[in-house]
């Protein structure tokens, strides 16, 4: 089914747009999976053509209803629509109602369904990031024993922090604990460590983070990708109240001639923030 209006007059008609939305909704409830997927994929086109707040809100609420009641195969495609239509999310007027529909899935007993709910929330961080219900729900997912769920929680945390840096205070202890855990995959630990760069504007958290960055970068048991991530985060939090200490700069200088180019770059970038005593930082 095409969502292209037959002429410019009807293209400006919200009545015509809502008729197309109802047709898509009906198609989404077809017993044929291929038709359902096709209909879900039409939503971004409809929203691009008719970015009316009332239509946008109605469309996303219908997608939320579908997400709540659909199998995981369709939930995947619905989560993709939220990512493809991020430019329209700010027009949603019933954000809390939409979030409630998604949280039903996030609290289900199906770990794959929870992963997909986390993906959707991450794609819609623009509107969900400041909701305590969303923040708390993500924090709980770190207790999961399912590796995919942990990865999804980390990725969603990073997305949420981009729109709500204060969320870091909620997940602070959990993120540090996971970042310190050698049993967690290095790829996940790297994401966690890099997400802590959002602590830079927070005087207390950035001061506390200094010693953790030193540990991750200097610990002999750390892998090189952990060291790189640690030095990049360390660099991000260096400020007047949190200067790089001379003893730490000397240790980091040992990586300047390292065989691994990425480690050399991270070390040089961090040392570029070092202000030896007696020198004044240029303005």
PDB file of C-alpha atoms in Angstrom:
ATOM      1  CA  UNK A   1       0.000   0.000   0.000  1.00  0.00           C
ATOM      2  CA  UNK A   2       1.332   3.399  -0.977  1.00  0.00           C
ATOM      3  CA  UNK A   3       1.123   6.258   1.521  1.00  0.00           C
ATOM      4  CA  UNK A   4       1.708   8.885  -1.164  1.00  0.00           C
ATOM      5  CA  UNK A   5      -1.228  11.272  -1.384  1.00  0.00           C
ATOM      6  CA  UNK A   6      -2.887  11.534  -4.812  1.00  0.00           C
ATOM      7  CA  UNK A   7      -2.413  15.299  -5.091  1.00  0.00           C
ATOM      8  CA  UNK A   8      -1.102  18.308  -3.195  1.00  0.00           C
ATOM      9  CA  UNK A   9      -4.541  19.224  -1.812  1.00  0.00           C
ATOM     10  CA  UNK A  10      -5.136  15.888  -0.137  1.00  0.00           C
ATOM     11  CA  UNK A  11      -1.481  15.778   0.974  1.00  0.00           C
ATOM     12  CA  UNK A  12      -2.315  18.691   3.231  1.00  0.00           C
ATOM     13  CA  UNK A  13      -5.355  16.968   4.628  1.00  0.00           C
ATOM     14  CA  UNK A  14      -4.996  15.463   8.084  1.00  0.00           C
ATOM     15  CA  UNK A  15      -8.151  13.437   7.389  1.00  0.00           C
ATOM     16  CA  UNK A  16      -6.431  11.687   4.501  1.00  0.00           C
ATOM     17  CA  UNK A  17      -3.343  11.113   6.644  1.00  0.00           C
ATOM     18  CA  UNK A  18      -5.336   9.511   9.442  1.00  0.00           C
ATOM     19  CA  UNK A  19      -7.085   7.260   6.971  1.00  0.00           C
ATOM     20  CA  UNK A  20      -3.669   6.023   5.856  1.00  0.00           C
ATOM     21  CA  UNK A  21      -2.681   5.485   9.468  1.00  0.00           C
ATOM     22  CA  UNK A  22      -5.783   3.384  10.132  1.00  0.00           C
ATOM     23  CA  UNK A  23      -5.052   1.334   7.014  1.00  0.00           C
ATOM     24  CA  UNK A  24      -1.511   0.701   8.236  1.00  0.00           C
ATOM     25  CA  UNK A  25      -2.789  -0.297  11.654  1.00  0.00           C
ATOM     26  CA  UNK A  26      -5.215  -2.763  10.083  1.00  0.00           C
ATOM     27  CA  UNK A  27      -2.454  -4.184   7.912  1.00  0.00           C
ATOM     28  CA  UNK A  28      -0.201  -4.529  10.975  1.00  0.00           C
ATOM     29  CA  UNK A  29      -2.807  -6.854  12.481  1.00  0.00           C
ATOM     30  CA  UNK A  30      -2.918  -9.052   9.388  1.00  0.00           C
ATOM     31  CA  UNK A  31      -2.409 -12.789  10.008  1.00  0.00           C
ATOM     32  CA  UNK A  32       0.307 -12.699   7.339  1.00  0.00           C
ATOM     33  CA  UNK A  33       3.711 -11.804   8.920  1.00  0.00           C
ATOM     34  CA  UNK A  34       5.108 -10.411   5.656  1.00  0.00           C
ATOM     35  CA  UNK A  35       2.249  -7.919   5.412  1.00  0.00           C
ATOM     36  CA  UNK A  36       2.753  -6.916   9.034  1.00  0.00           C
ATOM     37  CA  UNK A  37       6.433  -6.198   8.459  1.00  0.00           C
ATOM     38  CA  UNK A  38       5.625  -4.274   5.288  1.00  0.00           C
ATOM     39  CA  UNK A  39       3.078  -2.137   7.142  1.00  0.00           C
ATOM     40  CA  UNK A  40       5.436  -1.363  10.021  1.00  0.00           C
ATOM     41  CA  UNK A  41       8.036  -0.283   7.482  1.00  0.00           C
ATOM     42  CA  UNK A  42       5.540   2.222   6.021  1.00  0.00           C
ATOM     43  CA  UNK A  43       5.267   4.218   9.249  1.00  0.00           C
ATOM     44  CA  UNK A  44       8.405   6.347   8.741  1.00  0.00           C
ATOM     45  CA  UNK A  45       7.216   7.349   5.260  1.00  0.00           C
ATOM     46  CA  UNK A  46       3.817   8.369   6.591  1.00  0.00           C
ATOM     47  CA  UNK A  47       5.359  10.405   9.408  1.00  0.00           C
ATOM     48  CA  UNK A  48       7.759  12.127   7.023  1.00  0.00           C
ATOM     49  CA  UNK A  49       4.906  13.083   4.723  1.00  0.00           C
ATOM     50  CA  UNK A  50       2.510  14.170   7.473  1.00  0.00           C
ATOM     51  CA  UNK A  51       4.514  15.396  10.489  1.00  0.00           C
ATOM     52  CA  UNK A  52       1.415  16.637  12.310  1.00  0.00           C
ATOM     53  CA  UNK A  53       1.739  16.369  16.129  1.00  0.00           C
ATOM     54  CA  UNK A  54      -1.660  14.675  16.430  1.00  0.00           C
ATOM     55  CA  UNK A  55      -0.804  12.126  13.752  1.00  0.00           C
ATOM     56  CA  UNK A  56       2.704  11.552  15.123  1.00  0.00           C
ATOM     57  CA  UNK A  57       1.397  10.951  18.647  1.00  0.00           C
ATOM     58  CA  UNK A  58      -1.327   8.636  17.424  1.00  0.00           C
ATOM     59  CA  UNK A  59       1.060   6.672  15.201  1.00  0.00           C
ATOM     60  CA  UNK A  60       3.618   6.100  17.940  1.00  0.00           C
ATOM     61  CA  UNK A  61       0.941   5.088  20.444  1.00  0.00           C
ATOM     62  CA  UNK A  62      -0.334   2.530  17.942  1.00  0.00           C
ATOM     63  CA  UNK A  63       3.231   1.281  17.502  1.00  0.00           C
ATOM     64  CA  UNK A  64       3.511   1.081  21.286  1.00  0.00           C
ATOM     65  CA  UNK A  65       0.337  -1.021  21.432  1.00  0.00           C
ATOM     66  CA  UNK A  66       1.705  -3.283  18.714  1.00  0.00           C
ATOM     67  CA  UNK A  67       5.046  -3.584  20.480  1.00  0.00           C
ATOM     68  CA  UNK A  68       3.291  -4.647  23.673  1.00  0.00           C
ATOM     69  CA  UNK A  69       1.212  -7.365  22.002  1.00  0.00           C
ATOM     70  CA  UNK A  70       3.402  -8.567  19.115  1.00  0.00           C
ATOM     71  CA  UNK A  71       5.925 -11.427  18.886  1.00  0.00           C
ATOM     72  CA  UNK A  72       9.611 -10.549  19.052  1.00  0.00           C
ATOM     73  CA  UNK A  73      10.010 -10.810  15.288  1.00  0.00           C
ATOM     74  CA  UNK A  74       7.735  -7.777  14.881  1.00  0.00           C
ATOM     75  CA  UNK A  75       9.053  -5.993  17.958  1.00  0.00           C
ATOM     76  CA  UNK A  76      12.422  -5.828  16.237  1.00  0.00           C
ATOM     77  CA  UNK A  77      10.944  -3.946  13.274  1.00  0.00           C
ATOM     78  CA  UNK A  78       8.947  -1.619  15.537  1.00  0.00           C
ATOM     79  CA  UNK A  79      12.102  -0.710  17.455  1.00  0.00           C
ATOM     80  CA  UNK A  80      13.736   0.063  14.104  1.00  0.00           C
ATOM     81  CA  UNK A  81      10.932   2.500  13.253  1.00  0.00           C
ATOM     82  CA  UNK A  82      11.650   4.440  16.451  1.00  0.00           C
ATOM     83  CA  UNK A  83      15.251   4.757  15.311  1.00  0.00           C
ATOM     84  CA  UNK A  84      14.331   5.728  11.757  1.00  0.00           C
ATOM     85  CA  UNK A  85      11.830   8.383  12.895  1.00  0.00           C
ATOM     86  CA  UNK A  86      13.762  10.038  15.710  1.00  0.00           C
ATOM     87  CA  UNK A  87      13.204  13.458  14.151  1.00  0.00           C
ATOM     88  CA  UNK A  88       9.491  13.144  14.925  1.00  0.00           C
ATOM     89  CA  UNK A  89       9.742  11.936  18.530  1.00  0.00           C
ATOM     90  CA  UNK A  90       9.706  15.421  20.058  1.00  0.00           C
ATOM     91  CA  UNK A  91       6.185  15.944  18.702  1.00  0.00           C
ATOM     92  CA  UNK A  92       4.714  13.115  20.774  1.00  0.00           C
ATOM     93  CA  UNK A  93       2.330  14.604  23.326  1.00  0.00           C
ATOM     94  CA  UNK A  94       1.586  11.440  25.310  1.00  0.00           C
ATOM     95  CA  UNK A  95       5.110  10.294  26.046  1.00  0.00           C
ATOM     96  CA  UNK A  96       4.301   8.813  29.445  1.00  0.00           C
ATOM     97  CA  UNK A  97       1.509   6.669  27.991  1.00  0.00           C
ATOM     98  CA  UNK A  98       3.861   5.443  25.293  1.00  0.00           C
ATOM     99  CA  UNK A  99       6.542   4.594  27.843  1.00  0.00           C
ATOM    100  CA  UNK A 100       4.061   2.553  29.896  1.00  0.00           C
ATOM    101  CA  UNK A 101       3.399   0.349  26.876  1.00  0.00           C
ATOM    102  CA  UNK A 102       7.104  -0.299  26.374  1.00  0.00           C
ATOM    103  CA  UNK A 103       7.794  -0.971  30.054  1.00  0.00           C
ATOM    104  CA  UNK A 104       5.215  -3.776  30.030  1.00  0.00           C
ATOM    105  CA  UNK A 105       7.567  -5.620  27.668  1.00  0.00           C
ATOM    106  CA  UNK A 106      10.691  -4.607  29.594  1.00  0.00           C
ATOM    107  CA  UNK A 107       9.267  -6.268  32.711  1.00  0.00           C
ATOM    108  CA  UNK A 108       8.281  -9.471  30.908  1.00  0.00           C
ATOM    109  CA  UNK A 109       9.845 -12.879  31.544  1.00  0.00           C
ATOM    110  CA  UNK A 110      11.266 -13.081  28.008  1.00  0.00           C
ATOM    111  CA  UNK A 111      14.911 -11.901  27.905  1.00  0.00           C
ATOM    112  CA  UNK A 112      14.835 -11.324  24.131  1.00  0.00           C
ATOM    113  CA  UNK A 113      11.689  -9.210  24.491  1.00  0.00           C
ATOM    114  CA  UNK A 114      13.460  -7.210  27.202  1.00  0.00           C
ATOM    115  CA  UNK A 115      16.458  -6.707  24.901  1.00  0.00           C
ATOM    116  CA  UNK A 116      14.173  -5.352  22.192  1.00  0.00           C
ATOM    117  CA  UNK A 117      12.455  -3.053  24.685  1.00  0.00           C
ATOM    118  CA  UNK A 118      15.843  -1.712  25.723  1.00  0.00           C
ATOM    119  CA  UNK A 119      16.729  -1.125  22.066  1.00  0.00           C
ATOM    120  CA  UNK A 120      13.507   0.794  21.548  1.00  0.00           C
ATOM    121  CA  UNK A 121      14.043   2.926  24.648  1.00  0.00           C
ATOM    122  CA  UNK A 122      17.575   3.634  23.469  1.00  0.00           C
ATOM    123  CA  UNK A 123      16.295   4.692  20.052  1.00  0.00           C
ATOM    124  CA  UNK A 124      13.787   6.973  21.770  1.00  0.00           C
ATOM    125  CA  UNK A 125      16.152   8.340  24.430  1.00  0.00           C
ATOM    126  CA  UNK A 126      15.315  11.855  23.279  1.00  0.00           C
ATOM    127  CA  UNK A 127      11.899  11.574  24.924  1.00  0.00           C
ATOM    128  CA  UNK A 128      12.433   8.850  27.542  1.00  0.00           C
ATOM    129  CA  UNK A 129      15.787   9.827  29.072  1.00  0.00           C
ATOM    130  CA  UNK A 130      14.448  12.057  31.831  1.00  0.00           C
ATOM    131  CA  UNK A 131      11.695   9.731  33.034  1.00  0.00           C
ATOM    132  CA  UNK A 132      12.611   8.120  36.404  1.00  0.00           C
ATOM    133  CA  UNK A 133      10.573   5.043  35.437  1.00  0.00           C
ATOM    134  CA  UNK A 134      12.763   4.487  32.378  1.00  0.00           C
ATOM    135  CA  UNK A 135      15.981   5.159  34.307  1.00  0.00           C
ATOM    136  CA  UNK A 136      15.092   2.745  37.099  1.00  0.00           C
ATOM    137  CA  UNK A 137      13.998   0.064  34.646  1.00  0.00           C
ATOM    138  CA  UNK A 138      17.326   0.218  32.822  1.00  0.00           C
ATOM    139  CA  UNK A 139      19.227   0.061  36.107  1.00  0.00           C
ATOM    140  CA  UNK A 140      17.408  -3.171  37.005  1.00  0.00           C
ATOM    141  CA  UNK A 141      18.477  -4.800  33.754  1.00  0.00           C
ATOM    142  CA  UNK A 142      22.112  -4.770  34.884  1.00  0.00           C
ATOM    143  CA  UNK A 143      21.149  -7.562  37.290  1.00  0.00           C
ATOM    144  CA  UNK A 144      20.352  -9.872  34.382  1.00  0.00           C
ATOM    145  CA  UNK A 145      22.410 -12.990  33.738  1.00  0.00           C
ATOM    146  CA  UNK A 146      21.625 -12.832  30.017  1.00  0.00           C
ATOM    147  CA  UNK A 147      24.651 -11.446  28.121  1.00  0.00           C
ATOM    148  CA  UNK A 148      22.587  -9.813  25.358  1.00  0.00           C
ATOM    149  CA  UNK A 149      20.502  -8.005  27.936  1.00  0.00           C
ATOM    150  CA  UNK A 150      23.595  -6.602  29.629  1.00  0.00           C
ATOM    151  CA  UNK A 151      24.921  -5.379  26.270  1.00  0.00           C
ATOM    152  CA  UNK A 152      21.563  -3.778  25.458  1.00  0.00           C
ATOM    153  CA  UNK A 153      21.424  -2.131  28.902  1.00  0.00           C
ATOM    154  CA  UNK A 154      24.892  -0.650  28.372  1.00  0.00           C
ATOM    155  CA  UNK A 155      24.027   0.680  24.915  1.00  0.00           C
ATOM    156  CA  UNK A 156      20.754   2.154  26.173  1.00  0.00           C
ATOM    157  CA  UNK A 157      22.552   3.764  29.103  1.00  0.00           C
ATOM    158  CA  UNK A 158      24.937   5.473  26.695  1.00  0.00           C
ATOM    159  CA  UNK A 159      22.017   6.743  24.606  1.00  0.00           C
ATOM    160  CA  UNK A 160      20.166   7.991  27.680  1.00  0.00           C
ATOM    161  CA  UNK A 161      23.218   9.830  28.992  1.00  0.00           C
ATOM    162  CA  UNK A 162      23.446  11.796  25.762  1.00  0.00           C
ATOM    163  CA  UNK A 163      20.107  13.424  26.585  1.00  0.00           C
ATOM    164  CA  UNK A 164      20.152  13.251  30.384  1.00  0.00           C
ATOM    165  CA  UNK A 165      23.703  13.431  31.837  1.00  0.00           C
ATOM    166  CA  UNK A 166      22.237  13.450  35.345  1.00  0.00           C
ATOM    167  CA  UNK A 167      21.171   9.835  34.722  1.00  0.00           C
ATOM    168  CA  UNK A 168      24.803   8.983  35.490  1.00  0.00           C
ATOM    169  CA  UNK A 169      24.137   9.605  39.180  1.00  0.00           C
ATOM    170  CA  UNK A 170      21.458   6.897  39.068  1.00  0.00           C
ATOM    171  CA  UNK A 171      23.652   4.258  37.410  1.00  0.00           C
ATOM    172  CA  UNK A 172      27.004   5.424  38.819  1.00  0.00           C
ATOM    173  CA  UNK A 173      27.713   2.567  41.243  1.00  0.00           C
ATOM    174  CA  UNK A 174      26.388  -0.066  38.844  1.00  0.00           C
ATOM    175  CA  UNK A 175      28.426   1.180  35.886  1.00  0.00           C
ATOM    176  CA  UNK A 176      31.613   1.352  37.973  1.00  0.00           C
ATOM    177  CA  UNK A 177      31.010  -2.143  39.325  1.00  0.00           C
ATOM    178  CA  UNK A 178      30.532  -3.624  35.861  1.00  0.00           C
ATOM    179  CA  UNK A 179      33.479  -1.658  34.431  1.00  0.00           C
ATOM    180  CA  UNK A 180      35.685  -3.086  37.187  1.00  0.00           C
ATOM    181  CA  UNK A 181      34.497  -6.667  36.707  1.00  0.00           C
ATOM    182  CA  UNK A 182      37.091  -8.742  34.793  1.00  0.00           C
ATOM    183  CA  UNK A 183      34.404 -11.327  34.021  1.00  0.00           C
ATOM    184  CA  UNK A 184      32.524  -8.802  31.887  1.00  0.00           C
ATOM    185  CA  UNK A 185      33.471  -8.787  28.199  1.00  0.00           C
ATOM    186  CA  UNK A 186      36.114  -6.187  27.349  1.00  0.00           C
ATOM    187  CA  UNK A 187      33.874  -4.769  24.619  1.00  0.00           C
ATOM    188  CA  UNK A 188      31.178  -4.099  27.216  1.00  0.00           C
ATOM    189  CA  UNK A 189      33.644  -2.702  29.749  1.00  0.00           C
ATOM    190  CA  UNK A 190      34.984  -0.322  27.093  1.00  0.00           C
ATOM    191  CA  UNK A 191      31.483   1.023  26.439  1.00  0.00           C
ATOM    192  CA  UNK A 192      30.909   1.471  30.155  1.00  0.00           C
ATOM    193  CA  UNK A 193      34.206   3.253  30.695  1.00  0.00           C
ATOM    194  CA  UNK A 194      33.610   5.575  27.757  1.00  0.00           C
ATOM    195  CA  UNK A 195      30.088   6.344  28.970  1.00  0.00           C
ATOM    196  CA  UNK A 196      31.636   7.722  32.152  1.00  0.00           C
ATOM    197  CA  UNK A 197      32.926  10.688  30.148  1.00  0.00           C
ATOM    198  CA  UNK A 198      29.515  12.180  30.907  1.00  0.00           C
ATOM    199  CA  UNK A 199      30.835  12.733  34.448  1.00  0.00           C
ATOM    200  CA  UNK A 200      33.020  15.627  33.225  1.00  0.00           C
ATOM    201  CA  UNK A 201      30.582  18.445  34.157  1.00  0.00           C
ATOM    202  CA  UNK A 202      29.942  16.938  37.600  1.00  0.00           C
ATOM    203  CA  UNK A 203      32.568  18.115  40.088  1.00  0.00           C
ATOM    204  CA  UNK A 204      32.053  15.287  42.568  1.00  0.00           C
ATOM    205  CA  UNK A 205      31.749  12.402  40.087  1.00  0.00           C
ATOM    206  CA  UNK A 206      34.669  13.521  37.917  1.00  0.00           C
ATOM    207  CA  UNK A 207      36.882  13.776  41.004  1.00  0.00           C
ATOM    208  CA  UNK A 208      35.881  10.269  42.093  1.00  0.00           C
ATOM    209  CA  UNK A 209      36.445   8.939  38.584  1.00  0.00           C
ATOM    210  CA  UNK A 210      40.079  10.083  38.471  1.00  0.00           C
ATOM    211  CA  UNK A 211      41.336   7.159  40.581  1.00  0.00           C
ATOM    212  CA  UNK A 212      39.306   4.641  38.584  1.00  0.00           C
ATOM    213  CA  UNK A 213      40.783   5.879  35.310  1.00  0.00           C
ATOM    214  CA  UNK A 214      44.258   5.633  36.804  1.00  0.00           C
ATOM    215  CA  UNK A 215      43.559   2.052  37.867  1.00  0.00           C
ATOM    216  CA  UNK A 216      42.192   0.966  34.476  1.00  0.00           C
ATOM    217  CA  UNK A 217      45.010   2.641  32.558  1.00  0.00           C
ATOM    218  CA  UNK A 218      47.895   1.582  34.793  1.00  0.00           C
ATOM    219  CA  UNK A 219      46.850  -1.831  36.099  1.00  0.00           C
ATOM    220  CA  UNK A 220      49.130  -4.512  34.667  1.00  0.00           C
ATOM    221  CA  UNK A 221      46.114  -6.813  34.234  1.00  0.00           C
ATOM    222  CA  UNK A 222      44.283  -4.336  31.997  1.00  0.00           C
ATOM    223  CA  UNK A 223      44.093  -5.119  28.289  1.00  0.00           C
ATOM    224  CA  UNK A 224      45.142  -2.491  25.771  1.00  0.00           C
ATOM    225  CA  UNK A 225      41.567  -1.677  24.704  1.00  0.00           C
ATOM    226  CA  UNK A 226      40.675  -1.082  28.363  1.00  0.00           C
ATOM    227  CA  UNK A 227      43.727   1.186  28.714  1.00  0.00           C
ATOM    228  CA  UNK A 228      42.724   3.162  25.625  1.00  0.00           C
ATOM    229  CA  UNK A 229      39.175   3.648  26.861  1.00  0.00           C
ATOM    230  CA  UNK A 230      40.444   4.601  30.323  1.00  0.00           C
ATOM    231  CA  UNK A 231      42.859   7.206  28.973  1.00  0.00           C
ATOM    232  CA  UNK A 232      40.206   8.680  26.705  1.00  0.00           C
ATOM    233  CA  UNK A 233      37.806   9.011  29.637  1.00  0.00           C
ATOM    234  CA  UNK A 234      40.624  10.288  31.872  1.00  0.00           C
ATOM    235  CA  UNK A 235      41.354  12.992  29.315  1.00  0.00           C
ATOM    236  CA  UNK A 236      37.672  13.997  29.225  1.00  0.00           C
ATOM    237  CA  UNK A 237      37.514  14.646  32.973  1.00  0.00           C
ATOM    238  CA  UNK A 238      40.789  16.565  33.337  1.00  0.00           C
ATOM    239  CA  UNK A 239      39.895  20.049  34.576  1.00  0.00           C
ATOM    240  CA  UNK A 240      41.305  22.674  36.954  1.00  0.00           C
ATOM    241  CA  UNK A 241      39.952  20.827  39.982  1.00  0.00           C
ATOM    242  CA  UNK A 242      41.126  17.492  38.621  1.00  0.00           C
ATOM    243  CA  UNK A 243      44.581  18.043  37.083  1.00  0.00           C
ATOM    244  CA  UNK A 244      46.691  15.156  35.832  1.00  0.00           C
ATOM    245  CA  UNK A 245      49.265  14.446  38.527  1.00  0.00           C
ATOM    246  CA  UNK A 246      52.956  14.350  37.598  1.00  0.00           C
ATOM    247  CA  UNK A 247      53.408  10.772  38.781  1.00  0.00           C
ATOM    248  CA  UNK A 248      50.491   9.667  36.603  1.00  0.00           C
ATOM    249  CA  UNK A 249      51.797  11.630  33.615  1.00  0.00           C
ATOM    250  CA  UNK A 250      55.143   9.867  33.955  1.00  0.00           C
ATOM    251  CA  UNK A 251      53.444   6.488  33.911  1.00  0.00           C
ATOM    252  CA  UNK A 252      51.294   7.379  30.891  1.00  0.00           C
ATOM    253  CA  UNK A 253      54.375   8.624  29.022  1.00  0.00           C
ATOM    254  CA  UNK A 254      55.544   5.022  28.951  1.00  0.00           C
ATOM    255  CA  UNK A 255      52.862   4.290  26.354  1.00  0.00           C
ATOM    256  CA  UNK A 256      53.949   7.034  23.942  1.00  0.00           C
ATOM    257  CA  UNK A 257      56.306   4.637  22.146  1.00  0.00           C
ATOM    258  CA  UNK A 258      53.995   1.622  22.366  1.00  0.00           C
ATOM    259  CA  UNK A 259      53.649  -0.595  19.294  1.00  0.00           C
ATOM    260  CA  UNK A 260      49.862  -0.143  19.256  1.00  0.00           C
ATOM    261  CA  UNK A 261      48.962   3.084  17.450  1.00  0.00           C
ATOM    262  CA  UNK A 262      45.634   3.554  19.238  1.00  0.00           C
ATOM    263  CA  UNK A 263      47.362   3.308  22.617  1.00  0.00           C
ATOM    264  CA  UNK A 264      49.988   5.849  21.539  1.00  0.00           C
ATOM    265  CA  UNK A 265      47.266   8.268  20.401  1.00  0.00           C
ATOM    266  CA  UNK A 266      45.321   7.929  23.636  1.00  0.00           C
ATOM    267  CA  UNK A 267      48.458   8.459  25.724  1.00  0.00           C
ATOM    268  CA  UNK A 268      49.514  11.532  23.738  1.00  0.00           C
ATOM    269  CA  UNK A 269      46.011  13.005  23.926  1.00  0.00           C
ATOM    270  CA  UNK A 270      45.926  12.540  27.693  1.00  0.00           C
ATOM    271  CA  UNK A 271      49.411  14.004  28.155  1.00  0.00           C
ATOM    272  CA  UNK A 272      48.278  16.974  26.100  1.00  0.00           C
ATOM    273  CA  UNK A 273      46.065  17.893  29.066  1.00  0.00           C
ATOM    274  CA  UNK A 274      48.968  17.744  31.515  1.00  0.00           C
ATOM    275  CA  UNK A 275      50.069  21.018  33.060  1.00  0.00           C
ATOM    276  CA  UNK A 276      53.461  20.612  34.781  1.00  0.00           C
ATOM    277  CA  UNK A 277      53.866  22.604  37.957  1.00  0.00           C
ATOM    278  CA  UNK A 278      55.106  26.096  37.353  1.00  0.00           C
ATOM    279  CA  UNK A 279      53.458  26.361  33.943  1.00  0.00           C
ATOM    280  CA  UNK A 280      50.300  28.312  33.286  1.00  0.00           C
ATOM    281  CA  UNK A 281      47.634  26.871  31.029  1.00  0.00           C
ATOM    282  CA  UNK A 282      47.093  28.944  27.908  1.00  0.00           C
ATOM    283  CA  UNK A 283      43.666  30.528  27.502  1.00  0.00           C
TER     284      UNK A 283
END
